[in-house]
Short mmCIF file of C-alpha atoms in Angstrom, two decimals:
data_model
loop_
_atom_site.label_atom_id
_atom_site.label_comp_id
_atom_site.label_asym_id
_atom_site.label_seq_id
_atom_site.Cartn_x
_atom_site.Cartn_y
_atom_site.Cartn_z
CA MET A 1 148.31 68.83 132.02
CA SER A 2 146.41 70.68 134.74
CA ASN A 3 142.09 70.56 133.37
CA ASP A 4 141.08 74.02 135.39
CA ASP A 5 141.39 75.89 132.67
CA THR A 6 137.65 76.37 132.29
CA ASP A 7 139.20 78.82 128.66
CA ALA A 8 140.97 76.31 127.39
CA SER A 9 139.85 74.67 123.56
CA LEU A 10 139.19 71.41 125.07
CA SER A 11 139.84 69.94 128.59
CA ALA A 12 138.25 66.22 129.42
CA ARG A 13 138.13 64.72 133.23
CA ASN A 14 137.50 61.16 134.26
CA ILE A 15 136.16 59.68 130.67
CA ASN A 16 135.06 56.94 131.68
CA PHE A 17 133.37 54.50 128.25
CA SER A 18 132.94 51.23 127.69
CA PHE A 19 131.48 48.52 124.58
CA GLY A 20 129.17 45.79 126.92
CA CYS A 21 131.34 44.80 129.98
CA LYS A 22 134.41 45.71 127.86
CA ALA A 23 136.19 48.46 129.08
CA VAL A 24 137.42 50.77 126.58
CA LEU A 25 138.02 53.96 128.36
CA GLU A 26 139.11 54.28 132.07
CA ASP A 27 139.73 57.87 133.98
CA VAL A 28 140.60 59.77 130.76
CA GLN A 29 141.91 63.38 131.75
CA ILE A 30 142.22 64.99 128.83
CA ALA A 31 144.01 68.59 128.24
CA VAL A 32 144.33 71.25 125.37
CA PRO A 33 145.31 75.11 126.01
CA ASN A 34 144.46 77.05 123.62
CA GLY A 35 146.76 77.68 120.45
CA GLN A 36 148.78 74.16 122.15
CA PHE A 37 149.74 70.90 120.15
CA VAL A 38 149.07 68.60 122.07
CA ALA A 39 149.24 64.25 120.78
CA LEU A 40 147.78 61.38 121.22
CA LEU A 41 149.37 58.24 121.22
CA GLY A 42 148.50 54.84 121.88
CA GLN A 43 148.33 51.91 119.60
CA ASN A 44 145.15 50.53 117.90
CA GLY A 45 142.47 49.95 120.15
CA ALA A 46 143.94 52.20 122.51
CA GLY A 47 140.83 53.45 122.45
CA LYS A 48 142.03 56.64 121.18
CA THR A 49 139.18 56.99 118.40
CA THR A 50 136.60 56.15 120.91
CA LEU A 51 137.93 59.11 122.92
CA PHE A 52 137.14 61.16 119.74
CA SER A 53 133.54 59.59 119.08
CA ILE A 54 132.60 61.01 122.51
CA ILE A 55 134.51 64.38 122.38
CA THR A 56 132.74 64.98 119.13
CA GLY A 57 129.24 64.13 120.56
CA LEU A 58 128.98 60.78 118.70
CA TYR A 59 128.75 58.31 121.29
CA ALA A 60 127.81 59.70 125.14
CA ALA A 61 130.77 59.32 127.63
CA HIS A 62 129.73 57.39 130.87
CA GLY A 63 130.91 59.68 133.12
CA GLY A 64 133.01 62.44 134.05
CA GLU A 65 133.10 65.76 131.96
CA ILE A 66 133.59 67.77 128.84
CA ARG A 67 135.12 71.14 127.91
CA ILE A 68 135.16 72.80 125.03
CA GLY A 69 135.53 76.51 124.27
CA GLY A 70 134.62 77.09 128.38
CA HIS A 71 131.37 74.81 126.86
CA ASP A 72 129.97 71.93 128.40
CA LEU A 73 129.19 69.66 126.11
CA ARG A 74 126.53 67.02 127.82
CA MET A 75 125.03 70.81 128.24
CA ASN A 76 125.95 73.67 125.39
CA THR A 77 126.56 70.58 123.37
CA GLU A 78 125.40 73.00 120.07
CA ALA A 79 128.34 76.15 121.11
CA ALA A 80 130.61 73.23 122.22
CA LEU A 81 130.01 71.48 118.71
CA ALA A 82 130.57 74.91 117.17
CA SER A 83 133.79 75.16 118.52
CA ILE A 84 135.30 71.83 116.73
CA GLY A 85 136.17 71.41 113.46
CA VAL A 86 137.68 67.79 113.07
CA VAL A 87 139.39 65.53 110.75
CA PHE A 88 138.46 62.36 110.56
CA GLN A 89 140.49 59.41 110.24
CA ARG A 90 138.19 58.50 107.29
CA ALA A 91 137.84 60.52 104.32
CA THR A 92 134.77 61.91 105.15
CA LEU A 93 134.56 64.57 101.34
CA ASP A 94 132.27 63.42 99.12
CA ARG A 95 133.39 61.59 96.59
CA ASP A 96 130.33 62.24 93.70
CA LEU A 97 131.05 65.49 94.78
CA THR A 98 133.44 68.80 93.45
CA VAL A 99 135.28 70.15 96.56
CA LYS A 100 133.65 74.20 96.09
CA GLN A 101 129.86 72.18 96.55
CA ASN A 102 131.89 69.48 99.38
CA LEU A 103 132.81 72.82 101.60
CA ARG A 104 129.61 74.81 99.85
CA TYR A 105 127.62 71.82 102.57
CA PHE A 106 130.04 72.62 105.67
CA CYS A 107 129.20 75.50 105.73
CA HIS A 108 125.92 74.76 105.10
CA LEU A 109 126.08 72.57 107.78
CA HIS A 110 127.15 75.14 110.30
CA GLY A 111 124.90 78.09 109.13
CA ILE A 112 127.93 80.38 107.75
CA ALA A 113 125.59 83.47 106.15
CA THR A 114 125.89 82.49 101.76
CA SER A 115 127.09 86.36 101.44
CA GLU A 116 130.48 85.13 103.28
CA LEU A 117 130.43 81.53 102.15
CA GLN A 118 132.50 81.72 99.28
CA LYS A 119 134.78 84.37 100.69
CA ARG A 120 135.42 81.27 103.54
CA ILE A 121 135.95 79.40 100.65
CA ASP A 122 138.62 81.33 99.47
CA ALA A 123 140.77 82.01 102.02
CA ALA A 124 141.08 78.76 103.38
CA LEU A 125 141.58 76.76 100.12
CA ALA A 126 144.74 79.32 98.89
CA SER A 127 145.91 79.25 102.12
CA TYR A 128 146.54 75.74 101.42
CA GLY A 129 147.63 76.36 98.20
CA LEU A 130 144.51 73.99 96.78
CA SER A 131 142.44 77.48 95.77
CA ASP A 132 142.56 75.58 91.77
CA LEU A 133 140.98 72.68 92.84
CA GLN A 134 137.12 74.51 93.54
CA GLN A 135 135.92 73.37 90.59
CA ARG A 136 137.58 69.73 90.08
CA LYS A 137 135.74 66.47 91.45
CA VAL A 138 136.32 64.51 94.71
CA THR A 139 138.09 61.89 92.95
CA GLU A 140 140.25 63.19 90.92
CA LEU A 141 142.26 64.61 93.45
CA SER A 142 145.15 62.89 95.10
CA GLY A 143 145.24 61.68 99.12
CA GLY A 144 147.10 64.02 100.16
CA GLN A 145 145.18 66.79 97.96
CA GLN A 146 142.05 65.64 99.58
CA ARG A 147 143.51 64.92 103.21
CA ARG A 148 144.00 69.57 103.21
CA ILE A 149 140.99 70.10 101.74
CA GLU A 150 139.60 68.08 104.71
CA LEU A 151 141.90 70.04 107.34
CA ALA A 152 140.90 73.28 105.27
CA ARG A 153 137.00 72.82 105.21
CA ALA A 154 137.88 71.84 109.53
CA THR A 155 138.89 75.42 109.67
CA LEU A 156 136.23 77.68 107.62
CA HIS A 157 134.10 78.07 110.80
CA ASP A 158 136.90 79.31 112.67
CA PRO A 159 137.46 76.51 115.89
CA ASN A 160 139.45 77.02 118.13
CA PHE A 161 140.17 73.93 119.44
CA LEU A 162 141.27 71.05 115.98
CA LEU A 163 140.25 67.68 116.32
CA LEU A 164 142.82 65.22 113.99
CA ASP A 165 142.30 61.34 114.88
CA GLU A 166 144.76 59.84 112.08
CA PRO A 167 145.20 61.90 109.24
CA THR A 168 148.13 60.95 107.27
CA VAL A 169 147.49 57.81 107.70
CA GLY A 170 148.24 56.08 104.12
CA LEU A 171 149.99 59.37 103.12
CA ASP A 172 153.77 59.40 101.56
CA HIS A 173 156.05 60.90 103.94
CA ALA A 174 156.69 64.05 102.65
CA ASN A 175 153.04 64.62 103.05
CA ARG A 176 152.68 63.15 105.85
CA MET A 177 155.32 66.28 106.73
CA GLU A 178 153.85 69.00 104.62
CA PHE A 179 149.99 68.33 106.75
CA VAL A 180 152.01 67.98 109.46
CA SER A 181 153.86 71.65 109.50
CA ASN A 182 150.14 73.29 107.72
CA VAL A 183 148.22 72.03 111.36
CA LYS A 184 151.53 73.22 113.19
CA THR A 185 151.38 76.68 111.74
CA LEU A 186 147.55 77.58 111.89
CA CYS A 187 147.48 76.19 115.23
CA LYS A 188 149.90 79.28 116.06
CA GLU A 189 148.70 81.68 114.20
CA ARG A 190 145.16 81.18 115.00
CA ASN A 191 146.60 80.17 118.46
CA VAL A 192 143.88 77.09 117.69
CA GLY A 193 144.70 74.22 120.55
CA VAL A 194 145.71 70.90 118.38
CA LEU A 195 145.01 67.12 119.63
CA TRP A 196 146.54 64.87 117.39
CA ALA A 197 146.06 61.41 117.95
CA THR A 198 148.98 59.43 116.15
CA HIS A 199 151.38 56.20 116.34
CA LEU A 200 152.91 57.46 113.97
CA MET A 201 155.82 58.64 116.02
CA ASP A 202 158.27 61.28 113.79
CA GLU A 203 155.03 63.60 113.68
CA VAL A 204 155.26 64.05 117.53
CA GLU A 205 157.99 65.05 117.71
CA ASP A 206 158.11 68.80 118.71
CA ALA A 207 154.81 68.50 120.43
CA ASP A 208 153.62 70.94 122.84
CA TYR A 209 151.96 68.62 125.07
CA VAL A 210 152.14 64.33 124.51
CA TYR A 211 149.60 61.64 126.42
CA PHE A 212 150.37 58.35 126.12
CA LEU A 213 146.87 56.07 125.76
CA HIS A 214 147.99 52.81 126.76
CA HIS A 215 144.43 50.13 126.79
CA GLY A 216 142.44 53.26 127.93
CA LYS A 217 144.05 54.66 129.79
CA ILE A 218 146.74 57.24 130.31
CA LEU A 219 150.05 56.15 130.71
CA PHE A 220 152.12 59.20 130.67
CA GLU A 221 151.90 63.25 130.21
CA GLY A 222 154.07 65.41 129.73
CA GLY A 223 155.76 68.32 127.47
CA SER A 224 157.86 66.25 125.41
CA ALA A 225 161.01 67.25 126.40
CA ASP A 226 160.50 67.55 129.79
CA LEU A 227 159.97 63.59 129.05
CA LEU A 228 162.84 62.76 127.27
CA LYS A 229 165.14 64.34 129.56
CA GLU A 230 163.87 63.39 132.35
CA HIS A 231 163.98 60.21 130.48
CA GLY A 232 166.91 60.70 128.74
CA LYS A 233 165.58 59.48 125.88
CA LYS A 234 166.17 61.37 122.37
CA SER A 235 163.01 60.36 120.69
CA ILE A 236 159.29 60.12 121.37
CA ALA A 237 159.34 57.24 119.44
CA GLU A 238 162.72 55.69 122.18
CA LEU A 239 161.00 56.96 125.11
CA TYR A 240 157.05 55.13 124.35
CA SER A 241 159.55 52.16 124.35
CA HIS A 242 160.72 53.08 127.23
CA LEU A 243 157.33 53.56 128.97
CA THR A 244 155.24 50.93 127.60
CA GLY A 245 157.78 48.19 127.55
CA GLN A 246 156.70 47.96 123.71
CA PRO A 247 158.53 48.29 120.56
CA ALA A 248 158.29 51.39 118.59
CA ASP A 249 161.34 52.15 115.29
CA ALA A 250 161.65 55.58 114.52
CA THR A 251 158.50 56.21 112.67
CA VAL A 252 155.68 53.57 113.89
CA ILE A 253 154.59 51.83 116.79
CA MET B 1 118.31 76.30 117.34
CA ASN B 2 119.17 79.53 115.60
CA LEU B 3 116.30 79.00 112.26
CA LYS B 4 118.79 81.46 110.49
CA HIS B 5 121.37 78.09 111.06
CA ALA B 6 118.45 75.75 110.46
CA ARG B 7 117.46 77.22 107.46
CA SER B 8 120.84 77.33 106.14
CA CYS B 9 121.24 74.01 106.60
CA PHE B 10 118.40 72.52 105.76
CA LYS B 11 119.41 74.46 102.05
CA GLY B 12 122.88 72.92 102.33
CA ILE B 13 121.72 69.22 102.66
CA LEU B 14 118.92 70.03 100.52
CA ILE B 15 121.45 70.81 97.56
CA ARG B 16 123.78 67.95 98.81
CA GLU B 17 121.15 64.69 97.70
CA SER B 18 120.00 66.83 94.45
CA LEU B 19 123.28 67.77 93.39
CA ARG B 20 123.66 63.68 94.22
CA PHE B 21 120.71 62.70 92.45
CA LEU B 22 121.97 64.36 89.68
CA ASN B 23 125.25 63.26 89.54
CA GLN B 24 123.95 59.61 89.62
CA ARG B 25 121.32 59.53 86.20
CA ALA B 26 121.32 56.00 86.77
CA ARG B 27 119.10 55.68 89.51
CA PHE B 28 116.80 58.84 88.06
CA PHE B 29 116.52 55.82 85.57
CA ALA B 30 116.26 53.10 87.65
CA ALA B 31 114.29 55.54 90.29
CA LEU B 32 111.32 56.34 87.01
CA VAL B 33 111.49 52.44 85.09
CA ARG B 34 110.62 50.16 87.73
CA PRO B 35 107.46 51.81 88.43
CA LEU B 36 107.16 52.41 84.84
CA VAL B 37 107.19 48.61 84.07
CA TRP B 38 104.63 48.17 86.49
CA LEU B 39 102.36 50.45 84.67
CA PHE B 40 102.95 49.20 81.19
CA ILE B 41 103.31 46.34 81.01
CA PHE B 42 102.42 44.13 84.93
CA ALA B 43 99.34 46.57 84.19
CA ALA B 44 98.37 46.14 80.30
CA GLY B 45 98.70 42.57 81.09
CA PHE B 46 96.76 42.04 83.89
CA ARG B 47 93.30 44.34 83.24
CA SER B 48 91.69 42.21 81.99
CA VAL B 49 92.19 39.62 84.65
CA LEU B 50 91.73 41.52 87.51
CA GLY B 51 88.53 44.08 86.93
CA VAL B 52 87.67 47.37 89.45
CA SER B 53 84.78 48.03 90.93
CA ILE B 54 83.38 51.06 91.50
CA ILE B 55 84.77 51.65 94.96
CA PRO B 56 86.13 55.38 96.86
CA PRO B 57 87.63 57.34 95.56
CA TYR B 58 86.17 55.51 91.90
CA GLN B 59 83.14 57.80 90.93
CA THR B 60 82.91 55.05 87.71
CA TYR B 61 85.23 51.78 86.99
CA VAL B 62 88.62 52.95 86.34
CA LEU B 63 91.29 51.18 84.71
CA TYR B 64 93.41 48.47 86.40
CA GLU B 65 96.41 51.34 85.00
CA GLU B 66 94.83 54.03 86.84
CA TYR B 67 93.71 51.98 90.19
CA ILE B 68 97.15 50.72 90.38
CA THR B 69 99.23 54.57 89.62
CA PRO B 70 98.88 55.89 93.73
CA GLY B 71 101.05 52.67 94.56
CA LEU B 72 103.04 52.65 92.23
CA LEU B 73 103.80 56.44 93.52
CA GLY B 74 104.01 54.56 96.59
CA MET B 75 106.49 52.11 95.56
CA ILE B 76 108.16 55.39 93.95
CA MET B 77 108.61 56.54 97.89
CA LEU B 78 109.13 53.53 99.75
CA PHE B 79 112.71 52.83 97.12
CA ASN B 80 113.31 56.28 97.90
CA GLY B 81 112.87 56.26 100.95
CA MET B 82 114.66 52.98 102.02
CA GLN B 83 117.69 53.80 99.14
CA SER B 84 117.87 57.05 101.59
CA SER B 85 119.09 55.45 104.35
CA LEU B 86 121.21 52.89 102.38
CA SER B 87 123.13 55.82 101.35
CA MET B 88 123.34 56.59 104.85
CA VAL B 89 124.86 53.80 105.82
CA TYR B 90 127.53 54.18 102.96
CA ASP B 91 128.18 57.75 104.53
CA ARG B 92 128.76 55.34 107.75
CA GLU B 93 130.90 53.08 106.50
CA MET B 94 132.29 55.55 104.06
CA GLY B 95 132.85 58.18 107.53
CA SER B 96 130.21 61.54 105.49
CA MET B 97 127.97 60.95 108.20
CA ARG B 98 130.16 61.36 110.89
CA LEU B 99 130.57 65.62 109.76
CA LEU B 100 126.79 65.62 109.52
CA LEU B 101 126.73 64.28 113.30
CA VAL B 102 128.43 66.09 114.58
CA SER B 103 127.52 69.46 112.74
CA PRO B 104 126.12 71.64 115.38
CA LEU B 105 122.23 71.64 115.80
CA PRO B 106 120.18 68.75 117.73
CA ARG B 107 120.41 65.44 115.64
CA TRP B 108 116.62 65.23 114.85
CA PHE B 109 117.20 68.42 113.43
CA LEU B 110 120.00 66.84 111.27
CA LEU B 111 118.04 63.69 110.19
CA LEU B 112 114.81 65.42 109.59
CA CYS B 113 116.59 67.92 107.26
CA LYS B 114 117.73 64.18 105.91
CA LEU B 115 114.68 62.28 105.08
CA LEU B 116 112.96 65.82 103.90
CA SER B 117 115.75 66.32 101.28
CA GLY B 118 115.13 62.84 100.21
CA VAL B 119 111.79 63.77 99.82
CA ALA B 120 111.94 66.55 97.34
CA VAL B 121 113.89 64.23 95.64
CA ALA B 122 111.17 61.47 95.79
CA LEU B 123 109.49 64.61 94.57
CA LEU B 124 110.98 64.73 91.98
CA GLN B 125 110.23 61.13 90.62
CA VAL B 126 106.64 60.90 90.83
CA TYR B 127 106.15 64.57 88.99
CA VAL B 128 108.07 62.92 86.00
CA PHE B 129 106.17 59.62 86.51
CA LEU B 130 103.11 61.11 86.60
CA LEU B 131 103.57 63.10 83.00
CA ILE B 132 104.10 60.15 82.09
CA ALA B 133 101.44 58.60 82.87
CA TRP B 134 99.14 60.67 81.77
CA PHE B 135 100.10 60.25 77.75
CA TRP B 136 99.19 56.84 79.19
CA GLU B 137 95.48 58.01 79.59
CA VAL B 138 95.91 57.70 83.41
CA ARG B 139 94.75 61.03 84.37
CA PRO B 140 93.75 62.30 87.64
CA PRO B 141 92.14 65.69 88.19
CA VAL B 142 94.22 69.05 87.65
CA SER B 143 93.49 69.76 92.15
CA GLY B 144 94.37 66.13 93.31
CA TYR B 145 98.22 66.65 91.55
CA PHE B 146 98.33 68.91 94.33
CA MET B 147 96.47 67.79 96.12
CA VAL B 148 98.39 64.74 96.50
CA ILE B 149 102.20 66.87 97.65
CA PRO B 150 100.80 66.69 101.58
CA ALA B 151 99.81 62.60 101.00
CA LEU B 152 103.17 62.84 99.12
CA ILE B 153 105.64 64.34 102.02
CA LEU B 154 103.91 61.84 104.61
CA SER B 155 104.47 59.19 103.05
CA GLY B 156 107.72 60.04 101.85
CA LEU B 157 108.30 60.22 104.99
CA MET B 158 106.99 57.55 107.15
CA LEU B 159 108.39 55.51 104.87
CA GLY B 160 112.10 57.69 105.57
CA ALA B 161 111.71 56.90 108.34
CA LEU B 162 111.31 53.60 108.63
CA GLY B 163 115.04 53.25 106.22
CA LEU B 164 116.28 55.47 109.07
CA MET B 165 114.80 53.46 111.89
CA LEU B 166 116.02 50.48 110.43
CA SER B 167 119.24 51.69 109.40
CA SER B 168 120.35 52.59 113.16
CA PHE B 169 120.25 49.08 114.01
CA VAL B 170 122.20 47.90 110.95
CA THR B 171 126.09 48.35 110.68
CA GLN B 172 126.74 46.95 107.53
CA LEU B 173 126.33 47.48 103.79
CA GLU B 174 125.49 44.17 103.21
CA ASN B 175 123.52 43.76 106.36
CA PHE B 176 121.15 46.37 104.98
CA ALA B 177 120.76 45.25 101.94
CA GLY B 178 118.87 41.55 102.74
CA VAL B 179 116.90 43.73 104.88
CA MET B 180 115.50 46.46 102.34
CA ASN B 181 114.34 42.65 100.12
CA PHE B 182 112.39 41.36 103.57
CA VAL B 183 111.00 44.48 103.85
CA ILE B 184 110.64 46.77 101.04
CA PHE B 185 109.03 43.66 98.93
CA PRO B 186 106.39 41.77 101.95
CA MET B 187 105.67 45.75 102.30
CA PHE B 188 104.63 46.54 98.69
CA PHE B 189 102.85 42.46 97.84
CA ALA B 190 101.33 42.54 101.10
CA SER B 191 99.41 45.94 100.57
CA SER B 192 95.75 47.73 98.62
CA ALA B 193 98.83 48.73 95.91
CA LEU B 194 98.69 46.11 93.24
CA TYR B 195 94.83 44.60 94.26
CA PRO B 196 91.45 46.54 96.48
CA LEU B 197 92.01 44.99 99.89
CA TRP B 198 88.50 42.84 99.15
CA ARG B 199 89.90 41.21 96.70
CA VAL B 200 92.61 40.38 98.92
CA ARG B 201 89.74 39.81 101.03
CA ASP B 202 87.88 37.23 98.47
CA SER B 203 91.28 34.90 99.10
CA SER B 204 93.06 34.54 102.12
CA GLU B 205 91.30 36.43 104.97
CA LEU B 206 95.02 36.12 106.60
CA LEU B 207 95.91 38.37 103.96
CA TYR B 208 93.28 41.05 104.01
CA TRP B 209 94.75 41.63 107.48
CA VAL B 210 98.20 41.05 107.30
CA ALA B 211 97.45 44.67 104.36
CA ASN B 212 94.69 46.21 106.88
CA LEU B 213 98.09 46.47 109.35
CA ASN B 214 100.64 47.04 107.27
CA PRO B 215 101.08 50.50 107.51
CA PHE B 216 102.25 50.67 104.32
CA THR B 217 98.49 50.23 102.91
CA HIS B 218 97.46 53.87 104.90
CA ALA B 219 99.99 55.28 102.78
CA VAL B 220 98.18 54.24 99.48
CA GLU B 221 95.33 55.29 100.14
CA PHE B 222 96.34 57.94 101.74
CA VAL B 223 98.24 58.73 98.06
CA ARG B 224 94.95 57.54 96.52
CA PHE B 225 92.06 60.12 97.91
CA ALA B 226 94.30 62.82 97.34
CA LEU B 227 95.08 62.87 93.34
CA TYR B 228 91.44 62.19 93.19
CA SER B 229 90.47 65.31 95.28
CA GLU B 230 90.14 63.66 98.18
CA ILE B 231 90.78 63.32 102.11
CA ASN B 232 91.12 59.78 103.94
CA TRP B 233 91.12 61.32 107.07
CA GLN B 234 91.64 57.41 108.66
CA ALA B 235 95.26 56.23 106.20
CA GLY B 236 96.64 59.91 106.95
CA LEU B 237 96.57 59.61 109.95
CA ILE B 238 97.64 56.60 110.87
CA THR B 239 100.23 56.96 108.31
CA LEU B 240 101.11 60.30 110.37
CA LEU B 241 101.02 57.54 114.16
CA CYS B 242 103.68 55.61 112.16
CA THR B 243 105.58 58.29 111.15
CA LEU B 244 106.22 59.99 114.79
CA PHE B 245 106.05 56.20 115.81
CA PHE B 246 108.68 55.21 112.95
CA SER B 247 110.55 58.74 113.76
CA ALA B 248 111.10 58.49 117.28
CA VAL B 249 112.82 55.05 117.42
CA ALA B 250 114.65 56.48 114.58
CA ILE B 251 115.90 59.94 116.49
CA TRP B 252 116.51 56.81 119.71
CA GLY B 253 118.43 54.54 117.34
CA TYR B 254 121.14 57.61 116.42
CA ASP B 255 121.39 58.46 120.09
CA PRO B 256 124.68 58.84 121.92
CA LEU B 257 124.15 57.71 124.89
CA ARG B 258 123.66 54.19 122.83
CA GLY B 259 126.59 54.44 120.16
CA PHE B 260 125.08 56.18 117.08
CA LEU B 261 127.43 52.85 115.56
CA PRO B 262 126.62 50.28 117.51
CA ARG B 263 128.43 46.77 116.22
CA LYS B 264 129.31 44.17 117.21
CA GLY B 265 132.68 44.55 119.64
CA GLY B 266 133.26 47.75 119.68
CA PRO B 267 134.24 49.72 117.12
CA ALA B 268 137.43 50.58 115.95
CA THR B 269 139.45 52.48 119.28
#
């Protein structure tokens, strides 16, 4: 996918990163246009989480350029980070607090005006059918509810780019599919670009675009329908297996 | 950085830290019981053994309880600073630290907010302790209760920054608990918190110099003088310089160029 569109949700070019002598990412290029659902597939250890840490500014890349919502991450870090909504692989809700307290905390971190804060929380929770959970402690919620609250939280500041790092790990099939459906709706209705990292194939069967990250490099990329047609495969799992030579079943690499 | 946003962020972090503190009642009582045990038992037991002659800021002979009270205030700030840093290591392992650090504000500011919130929580504990100590006849001048606030804030920032600095280099919760034992106890005992330095010098010249080089000694002396409505400029300046140094190293430690989660072999990739 072209990286030239500076208004894209995300444009990452020539990203390199290493831990000591060990290269973790080599010349990675990724673009996520507005309103598209882009999948980043790779086995554990492929470099997905490191790439996400770089995109969110937790690590600094050793080379390359990242633009988020048109803002250069290195030169204009705050504006770039303001454009991102993130759902991390690990739960980041504070277990000592209620749902409402967690969401208010997030709103404060993003400078959302006090007058508007509650309205946004109500709207975000309502859109995922979670309104009745506001006063509940995080520890009282199921895993699926917690992840959906994290998704609702990630949208409170109206980001134009969503980054999801294996957000469904630990959820059962029904909850995973519900979560995927929520994200796709968000993507289309709000024109938000989504980068979804996963090793669970069935979640990204109809992604707009797919990147295969293998040992820190983008091995293949393309529109999922085009790639399937080109290689004569019926599913992303089959395609992954075909392209990487790694076994993959229907849901898990 | 937009001022309104900065204020909102500080408010959010302060509310979160306060709520967590209030929700963890055991932590509140533990924080209070620790110095009270020293005041009620240790100080009472050693009252007759450890006489304190007239040294500034005291104008007359004071009871041992009165002497160690500023040291116990320092103890509250010390434990709180370290506990706050421990919670950062925990947050980092649990992931909520990531949420804070990807907020659209400069990292130094986010860490400063975290430090200040920790100090605010510690101040609450200090004043509850001072109230109880008042009934135990430790009664500094009324003005001292107000003058000690800046000294407590600066000391709290210094100790919090020290904890933050350590937390940026220690990557696992278990290791950090160990580090705390190597930091808290030596810092507390090798200081002027429990005995005046001239008494330490009488028994060990080496320990005297170690205590003099210990930043905690200066924080305690700064607090001690302020509590008696005096300013110990030297102690204040050293505390300030240590605060700046520890903060600078902590901010460097959390620099993305280093990787905010450095660990052997790198993170989950």
